[in-house]
Amino acid sequence: MRYLVISDIHSNFSALQMVLIDGRPFDAVLCLGDIIGYGPNPNECVELLQEQSLTCIAGNHDWGAIGRADLFVFNNDARQALYWTQHELSSENRAFIADLPTTMQIGDFLLVHGSPREPIWEYLVDVRSAKENFLAYTFNFALVGHTHLPLAIEWCADLNQAKVILPIFGAPMPLTGHRLILNPGSVGQPRDGEPSACYAILDADQMTWEFRRVPYAVEITQERMRARGLPQRLIDRLQMGR
Ligand code: ZN
């Protein structure tokens, strides 16, 4: 199976469309949560994903948009966008989001939005929190999102520590023989300093993982956000990739 691995789409329909084209061919989509929040097209994103052969888990913004998370844990801009999303989301799409599980296991791959320990909320950005997760759980591969940073973290059993591997885009890396936390980055709101959409290709037959990124029409998403009165800071950050 060849999987398109995506996360943190955040209602950015233009970015999602581009990733679904650029990632071809693939057999199925693994989505690591935060389909909605921040951006202008929550319904379109949920509906386009449902047309795919899809495995999807919930993220913190998904929960915020259906009233399952207290909106006061989000910053002002995120909260304002979530209020807007709550009103915008159709009842069918709300029901779809409400049914998403917080963890899934696909073969050797554990899918969570945040971390194995805290599937919805923990940000896996440093080797210390990664180490605690590697030690407390038995997963071989954890696919995570949430930080919007494309990244791999490897467990080095001989050194009893975790090691960050920075992404090399467009070059498949072998997975066999490693324990890894893999983050494809964000489709709809990258925060690594580049505005282009991030995703990954997981080839479960060859056992390889490839970080990918593709430019999309950022200005179209920005225009739609403006038209819907979403916060200016959220509009600006899309073109900065921050
Ligand atoms: Zn997110």
PDB file of N, CA, C and O in Angstrom, residues 7-8 32 34 57-61 63 73-74 102-103 110-137 139 142-149 151 153 181-183 191:
ATOM      1  N   SER A   7      -1.601  16.015   7.406  1.00  0.00           N
ATOM      2  CA  SER A   7      -2.030  16.476   8.725  1.00  0.00           C
ATOM      3  C   SER A   7      -2.279  17.974   8.686  1.00  0.00           C
ATOM      4  O   SER A   7      -1.798  18.671   7.786  1.00  0.00           O
ATOM      5  N   ASP A   8      -3.030  18.468   9.665  1.00  0.00           N
ATOM      6  CA  ASP A   8      -3.185  19.918   9.853  1.00  0.00           C
ATOM      7  C   ASP A   8      -3.523  20.654   8.552  1.00  0.00           C
ATOM      8  O   ASP A   8      -2.800  21.551   8.117  1.00  0.00           O
ATOM      9  N   LEU A  32      -3.894  12.846   9.902  1.00  0.00           N
ATOM     10  CA  LEU A  32      -3.521  12.859  11.318  1.00  0.00           C
ATOM     11  C   LEU A  32      -4.190  13.981  12.120  1.00  0.00           C
ATOM     12  O   LEU A  32      -3.693  14.393  13.153  1.00  0.00           O
ATOM     13  N   ASP A  34      -6.813  17.669  12.709  1.00  0.00           N
ATOM     14  CA  ASP A  34      -6.930  19.093  12.411  1.00  0.00           C
ATOM     15  C   ASP A  34      -7.250  19.331  10.937  1.00  0.00           C
ATOM     16  O   ASP A  34      -6.548  20.060  10.224  1.00  0.00           O
ATOM     17  N   ILE A  57      -7.950  10.521  12.036  1.00  0.00           N
ATOM     18  CA  ILE A  57      -8.118  10.678  13.481  1.00  0.00           C
ATOM     19  C   ILE A  57      -8.399  12.147  13.798  1.00  0.00           C
ATOM     20  O   ILE A  57      -8.225  13.012  12.948  1.00  0.00           O
ATOM     21  N   ALA A  58      -8.781  12.412  15.039  1.00  0.00           N
ATOM     22  CA  ALA A  58      -9.166  13.773  15.428  1.00  0.00           C
ATOM     23  C   ALA A  58      -7.978  14.558  15.962  1.00  0.00           C
ATOM     24  O   ALA A  58      -7.056  14.005  16.566  1.00  0.00           O
ATOM     25  N   GLY A  59      -8.023  15.882  15.738  1.00  0.00           N
ATOM     26  CA  GLY A  59      -7.050  16.802  16.321  1.00  0.00           C
ATOM     27  C   GLY A  59      -7.733  17.780  17.261  1.00  0.00           C
ATOM     28  O   GLY A  59      -8.970  17.804  17.374  1.00  0.00           O
ATOM     29  N   ASN A  60      -6.927  18.621  17.914  1.00  0.00           N
ATOM     30  CA  ASN A  60      -7.476  19.546  18.904  1.00  0.00           C
ATOM     31  C   ASN A  60      -8.421  20.581  18.279  1.00  0.00           C
ATOM     32  O   ASN A  60      -9.439  20.939  18.872  1.00  0.00           O
ATOM     33  N   HIS A  61      -8.117  21.055  17.069  1.00  0.00           N
ATOM     34  CA  HIS A  61      -9.019  22.026  16.434  1.00  0.00           C
ATOM     35  C   HIS A  61     -10.320  21.372  15.973  1.00  0.00           C
ATOM     36  O   HIS A  61     -11.374  22.011  15.967  1.00  0.00           O
ATOM     37  N   TRP A  63     -11.789  19.022  17.578  1.00  0.00           N
ATOM     38  CA  TRP A  63     -12.571  18.971  18.817  1.00  0.00           C
ATOM     39  C   TRP A  63     -13.100  20.352  19.181  1.00  0.00           C
ATOM     40  O   TRP A  63     -14.241  20.496  19.638  1.00  0.00           O
ATOM     41  N   VAL A  73      -8.633  27.294  25.721  1.00  0.00           N
ATOM     42  CA  VAL A  73      -7.251  26.797  25.694  1.00  0.00           C
ATOM     43  C   VAL A  73      -6.553  27.234  24.394  1.00  0.00           C
ATOM     44  O   VAL A  73      -5.347  27.088  24.266  1.00  0.00           O
ATOM     45  N   PHE A  74      -7.305  27.783  23.446  1.00  0.00           N
ATOM     46  CA  PHE A  74      -6.715  28.238  22.186  1.00  0.00           C
ATOM     47  C   PHE A  74      -6.391  29.734  22.282  1.00  0.00           C
ATOM     48  O   PHE A  74      -7.027  30.464  23.045  1.00  0.00           O
ATOM     49  N   THR A 102      -9.382   8.974  18.365  1.00  0.00           N
ATOM     50  CA  THR A 102      -8.172   9.742  18.715  1.00  0.00           C
ATOM     51  C   THR A 102      -6.894   8.963  18.396  1.00  0.00           C
ATOM     52  O   THR A 102      -5.825   9.569  18.314  1.00  0.00           O
ATOM     53  N   THR A 103      -6.996   7.652  18.249  1.00  0.00           N
ATOM     54  CA  THR A 103      -5.829   6.863  17.837  1.00  0.00           C
ATOM     55  C   THR A 103      -6.292   5.775  16.878  1.00  0.00           C
ATOM     56  O   THR A 103      -7.448   5.325  16.933  1.00  0.00           O
ATOM     57  N   LEU A 110       1.199   3.559  14.295  1.00  0.00           N
ATOM     58  CA  LEU A 110       0.253   4.151  15.241  1.00  0.00           C
ATOM     59  C   LEU A 110      -0.026   5.582  14.793  1.00  0.00           C
ATOM     60  O   LEU A 110       0.898   6.371  14.595  1.00  0.00           O
ATOM     61  N   LEU A 111      -1.302   5.907  14.638  1.00  0.00           N
ATOM     62  CA  LEU A 111      -1.682   7.254  14.193  1.00  0.00           C
ATOM     63  C   LEU A 111      -2.257   8.045  15.366  1.00  0.00           C
ATOM     64  O   LEU A 111      -3.221   7.602  15.999  1.00  0.00           O
ATOM     65  N   VAL A 112      -1.656   9.189  15.652  1.00  0.00           N
ATOM     66  CA  VAL A 112      -2.185  10.104  16.673  1.00  0.00           C
ATOM     67  C   VAL A 112      -1.938  11.535  16.200  1.00  0.00           C
ATOM     68  O   VAL A 112      -1.025  11.780  15.416  1.00  0.00           O
ATOM     69  N   HIS A 113      -2.738  12.472  16.693  1.00  0.00           N
ATOM     70  CA  HIS A 113      -2.504  13.869  16.303  1.00  0.00           C
ATOM     71  C   HIS A 113      -1.310  14.447  17.070  1.00  0.00           C
ATOM     72  O   HIS A 113      -0.399  15.030  16.488  1.00  0.00           O
ATOM     73  N   GLY A 114      -1.318  14.273  18.387  1.00  0.00           N
ATOM     74  CA  GLY A 114      -0.280  14.869  19.223  1.00  0.00           C
ATOM     75  C   GLY A 114       0.852  13.904  19.520  1.00  0.00           C
ATOM     76  O   GLY A 114       1.945  13.997  18.958  1.00  0.00           O
ATOM     77  N   SER A 115       0.592  12.953  20.416  1.00  0.00           N
ATOM     78  CA  SER A 115       1.620  11.979  20.795  1.00  0.00           C
ATOM     79  C   SER A 115       0.921  10.697  21.261  1.00  0.00           C
ATOM     80  O   SER A 115      -0.268  10.726  21.584  1.00  0.00           O
ATOM     81  N   PRO A 116       1.649   9.572  21.338  1.00  0.00           N
ATOM     82  CA  PRO A 116       1.028   8.350  21.861  1.00  0.00           C
ATOM     83  C   PRO A 116       0.482   8.551  23.274  1.00  0.00           C
ATOM     84  O   PRO A 116      -0.577   8.042  23.628  1.00  0.00           O
ATOM     85  N   ARG A 117       1.193   9.338  24.081  1.00  0.00           N
ATOM     86  CA  ARG A 117       0.791   9.549  25.478  1.00  0.00           C
ATOM     87  C   ARG A 117      -0.408  10.487  25.601  1.00  0.00           C
ATOM     88  O   ARG A 117      -1.290  10.304  26.426  1.00  0.00           O
ATOM     89  N   GLU A 118      -0.439  11.502  24.779  1.00  0.00           N
ATOM     90  CA  GLU A 118      -1.508  12.526  24.807  1.00  0.00           C
ATOM     91  C   GLU A 118      -1.971  12.741  23.373  1.00  0.00           C
ATOM     92  O   GLU A 118      -1.539  13.692  22.713  1.00  0.00           O
ATOM     93  N   PRO A 119      -2.857  11.863  22.866  1.00  0.00           N
ATOM     94  CA  PRO A 119      -3.154  11.846  21.422  1.00  0.00           C
ATOM     95  C   PRO A 119      -3.668  13.160  20.848  1.00  0.00           C
ATOM     96  O   PRO A 119      -3.451  13.439  19.678  1.00  0.00           O
ATOM     97  N   ILE A 120      -4.348  13.956  21.645  1.00  0.00           N
ATOM     98  CA  ILE A 120      -4.907  15.194  21.102  1.00  0.00           C
ATOM     99  C   ILE A 120      -4.009  16.403  21.365  1.00  0.00           C
ATOM    100  O   ILE A 120      -3.877  17.286  20.519  1.00  0.00           O
ATOM    101  N   TRP A 121      -3.320  16.432  22.503  1.00  0.00           N
ATOM    102  CA  TRP A 121      -2.773  17.715  22.963  1.00  0.00           C
ATOM    103  C   TRP A 121      -1.264  17.849  22.984  1.00  0.00           C
ATOM    104  O   TRP A 121      -0.742  18.959  22.914  1.00  0.00           O
ATOM    105  N   GLU A 122      -0.490  16.751  23.146  1.00  0.00           N
ATOM    106  CA  GLU A 122       0.960  16.957  23.358  1.00  0.00           C
ATOM    107  C   GLU A 122       1.699  17.315  22.067  1.00  0.00           C
ATOM    108  O   GLU A 122       1.493  16.696  21.028  1.00  0.00           O
ATOM    109  N   TYR A 123       2.568  18.333  22.162  1.00  0.00           N
ATOM    110  CA  TYR A 123       3.415  18.722  21.026  1.00  0.00           C
ATOM    111  C   TYR A 123       4.747  17.973  21.120  1.00  0.00           C
ATOM    112  O   TYR A 123       5.503  18.184  22.052  1.00  0.00           O
ATOM    113  N   LEU A 124       5.012  17.116  20.134  1.00  0.00           N
ATOM    114  CA  LEU A 124       6.289  16.399  20.130  1.00  0.00           C
ATOM    115  C   LEU A 124       7.310  17.212  19.342  1.00  0.00           C
ATOM    116  O   LEU A 124       7.466  17.045  18.137  1.00  0.00           O
ATOM    117  N   VAL A 125       7.990  18.102  20.041  1.00  0.00           N
ATOM    118  CA  VAL A 125       8.955  18.952  19.355  1.00  0.00           C
ATOM    119  C   VAL A 125      10.378  18.741  19.851  1.00  0.00           C
ATOM    120  O   VAL A 125      11.324  19.181  19.227  1.00  0.00           O
ATOM    121  N   ASP A 126      10.546  18.099  20.995  1.00  0.00           N
ATOM    122  CA  ASP A 126      11.904  17.956  21.514  1.00  0.00           C
ATOM    123  C   ASP A 126      12.191  16.490  21.843  1.00  0.00           C
ATOM    124  O   ASP A 126      11.286  15.662  21.958  1.00  0.00           O
ATOM    125  N   VAL A 127      13.483  16.199  21.973  1.00  0.00           N
ATOM    126  CA  VAL A 127      13.881  14.801  22.162  1.00  0.00           C
ATOM    127  C   VAL A 127      13.467  14.270  23.536  1.00  0.00           C
ATOM    128  O   VAL A 127      13.280  13.066  23.699  1.00  0.00           O
ATOM    129  N   ARG A 128      13.308  15.174  24.515  1.00  0.00           N
ATOM    130  CA  ARG A 128      12.926  14.700  25.850  1.00  0.00           C
ATOM    131  C   ARG A 128      11.506  14.130  25.862  1.00  0.00           C
ATOM    132  O   ARG A 128      11.272  13.022  26.344  1.00  0.00           O
ATOM    133  N   SER A 129      10.567  14.892  25.312  1.00  0.00           N
ATOM    134  CA  SER A 129       9.192  14.373  25.299  1.00  0.00           C
ATOM    135  C   SER A 129       9.098  13.159  24.367  1.00  0.00           C
ATOM    136  O   SER A 129       8.342  12.225  24.625  1.00  0.00           O
ATOM    137  N   ALA A 130       9.881  13.166  23.289  1.00  0.00           N
ATOM    138  CA  ALA A 130       9.889  12.000  22.391  1.00  0.00           C
ATOM    139  C   ALA A 130      10.404  10.774  23.138  1.00  0.00           C
ATOM    140  O   ALA A 130       9.819   9.685  23.053  1.00  0.00           O
ATOM    141  N   LYS A 131      11.478  10.940  23.912  1.00  0.00           N
ATOM    142  CA  LYS A 131      12.051   9.816  24.668  1.00  0.00           C
ATOM    143  C   LYS A 131      11.016   9.216  25.618  1.00  0.00           C
ATOM    144  O   LYS A 131      10.863   7.987  25.699  1.00  0.00           O
ATOM    145  N   GLU A 132      10.294  10.085  26.320  1.00  0.00           N
ATOM    146  CA  GLU A 132       9.290   9.594  27.266  1.00  0.00           C
ATOM    147  C   GLU A 132       8.221   8.766  26.552  1.00  0.00           C
ATOM    148  O   GLU A 132       7.760   7.757  27.076  1.00  0.00           O
ATOM    149  N   ASN A 133       7.874   9.182  25.360  1.00  0.00           N
ATOM    150  CA  ASN A 133       6.886   8.426  24.586  1.00  0.00           C
ATOM    151  C   ASN A 133       7.455   7.108  24.067  1.00  0.00           C
ATOM    152  O   ASN A 133       6.784   6.084  24.095  1.00  0.00           O
ATOM    153  N   PHE A 134       8.695   7.133  23.593  1.00  0.00           N
ATOM    154  CA  PHE A 134       9.329   5.886  23.133  1.00  0.00           C
ATOM    155  C   PHE A 134       9.416   4.874  24.276  1.00  0.00           C
ATOM    156  O   PHE A 134       9.199   3.678  24.084  1.00  0.00           O
ATOM    157  N   LEU A 135       9.747   5.349  25.486  1.00  0.00           N
ATOM    158  CA  LEU A 135       9.936   4.435  26.614  1.00  0.00           C
ATOM    159  C   LEU A 135       8.610   3.903  27.156  1.00  0.00           C
ATOM    160  O   LEU A 135       8.528   2.760  27.602  1.00  0.00           O
ATOM    161  N   ALA A 136       7.578   4.730  27.114  1.00  0.00           N
ATOM    162  CA  ALA A 136       6.305   4.338  27.733  1.00  0.00           C
ATOM    163  C   ALA A 136       5.437   3.480  26.804  1.00  0.00           C
ATOM    164  O   ALA A 136       4.501   2.835  27.267  1.00  0.00           O
ATOM    165  N   TYR A 137       5.738   3.487  25.507  1.00  0.00           N
ATOM    166  CA  TYR A 137       4.893   2.762  24.546  1.00  0.00           C
ATOM    167  C   TYR A 137       5.749   1.852  23.671  1.00  0.00           C
ATOM    168  O   TYR A 137       6.959   2.037  23.579  1.00  0.00           O
ATOM    169  N   PHE A 139       5.182   1.159  20.319  1.00  0.00           N
ATOM    170  CA  PHE A 139       5.029   1.346  18.878  1.00  0.00           C
ATOM    171  C   PHE A 139       6.374   1.270  18.142  1.00  0.00           C
ATOM    172  O   PHE A 139       7.403   1.662  18.680  1.00  0.00           O
ATOM    173  N   ALA A 142       5.261   5.849  15.038  1.00  0.00           N
ATOM    174  CA  ALA A 142       4.131   6.710  15.400  1.00  0.00           C
ATOM    175  C   ALA A 142       4.069   7.837  14.382  1.00  0.00           C
ATOM    176  O   ALA A 142       5.058   8.532  14.143  1.00  0.00           O
ATOM    177  N   LEU A 143       2.904   7.975  13.743  1.00  0.00           N
ATOM    178  CA  LEU A 143       2.689   9.074  12.809  1.00  0.00           C
ATOM    179  C   LEU A 143       1.940  10.158  13.560  1.00  0.00           C
ATOM    180  O   LEU A 143       0.848   9.914  14.094  1.00  0.00           O
ATOM    181  N   VAL A 144       2.531  11.356  13.626  1.00  0.00           N
ATOM    182  CA  VAL A 144       1.951  12.445  14.409  1.00  0.00           C
ATOM    183  C   VAL A 144       1.866  13.712  13.569  1.00  0.00           C
ATOM    184  O   VAL A 144       2.542  13.855  12.552  1.00  0.00           O
ATOM    185  N   GLY A 145       1.042  14.656  14.044  1.00  0.00           N
ATOM    186  CA  GLY A 145       0.951  15.976  13.407  1.00  0.00           C
ATOM    187  C   GLY A 145       1.109  17.037  14.482  1.00  0.00           C
ATOM    188  O   GLY A 145       2.026  16.967  15.292  1.00  0.00           O
ATOM    189  N   HIS A 146       0.199  18.027  14.486  1.00  0.00           N
ATOM    190  CA  HIS A 146       0.010  18.972  15.594  1.00  0.00           C
ATOM    191  C   HIS A 146       1.043  20.107  15.649  1.00  0.00           C
ATOM    192  O   HIS A 146       0.707  21.241  15.919  1.00  0.00           O
ATOM    193  N   THR A 147       2.335  19.821  15.412  1.00  0.00           N
ATOM    194  CA  THR A 147       3.348  20.886  15.513  1.00  0.00           C
ATOM    195  C   THR A 147       3.468  21.676  14.220  1.00  0.00           C
ATOM    196  O   THR A 147       4.061  22.753  14.207  1.00  0.00           O
ATOM    197  N   HIS A 148       2.962  21.142  13.118  1.00  0.00           N
ATOM    198  CA  HIS A 148       3.095  21.757  11.789  1.00  0.00           C
ATOM    199  C   HIS A 148       4.551  21.796  11.326  1.00  0.00           C
ATOM    200  O   HIS A 148       4.913  22.595  10.466  1.00  0.00           O
ATOM    201  N   LEU A 149       5.388  20.947  11.894  1.00  0.00           N
ATOM    202  CA  LEU A 149       6.801  20.898  11.504  1.00  0.00           C
ATOM    203  C   LEU A 149       7.134  19.514  10.956  1.00  0.00           C
ATOM    204  O   LEU A 149       7.014  18.519  11.673  1.00  0.00           O
ATOM    205  N   LEU A 151       9.211  16.432  10.347  1.00  0.00           N
ATOM    206  CA  LEU A 151      10.296  16.000  11.233  1.00  0.00           C
ATOM    207  C   LEU A 151      10.222  14.496  11.452  1.00  0.00           C
ATOM    208  O   LEU A 151       9.130  13.937  11.469  1.00  0.00           O
ATOM    209  N   ILE A 153      11.803  11.662  14.356  1.00  0.00           N
ATOM    210  CA  ILE A 153      12.581  11.490  15.590  1.00  0.00           C
ATOM    211  C   ILE A 153      12.831   9.998  15.760  1.00  0.00           C
ATOM    212  O   ILE A 153      11.888   9.209  15.763  1.00  0.00           O
ATOM    213  N   ILE A 181       9.261   8.348  15.262  1.00  0.00           N
ATOM    214  CA  ILE A 181       8.091   9.231  15.276  1.00  0.00           C
ATOM    215  C   ILE A 181       8.197  10.055  13.995  1.00  0.00           C
ATOM    216  O   ILE A 181       9.247  10.659  13.728  1.00  0.00           O
ATOM    217  N   LEU A 182       7.148  10.031  13.195  1.00  0.00           N
ATOM    218  CA  LEU A 182       7.201  10.690  11.883  1.00  0.00           C
ATOM    219  C   LEU A 182       6.100  11.729  11.784  1.00  0.00           C
ATOM    220  O   LEU A 182       4.925  11.428  12.005  1.00  0.00           O
ATOM    221  N   ASN A 183       6.489  12.946  11.452  1.00  0.00           N
ATOM    222  CA  ASN A 183       5.520  14.041  11.311  1.00  0.00           C
ATOM    223  C   ASN A 183       5.617  14.582   9.884  1.00  0.00           C
ATOM    224  O   ASN A 183       6.662  15.088   9.483  1.00  0.00           O
ATOM    225  N   ARG A 191       4.668  25.728   9.364  1.00  0.00           N
ATOM    226  CA  ARG A 191       5.305  26.676  10.295  1.00  0.00           C
ATOM    227  C   ARG A 191       6.817  26.518  10.322  1.00  0.00           C
ATOM    228  O   ARG A 191       7.464  26.852  11.305  1.00  0.00           O
TER     229      ARG A 191
END
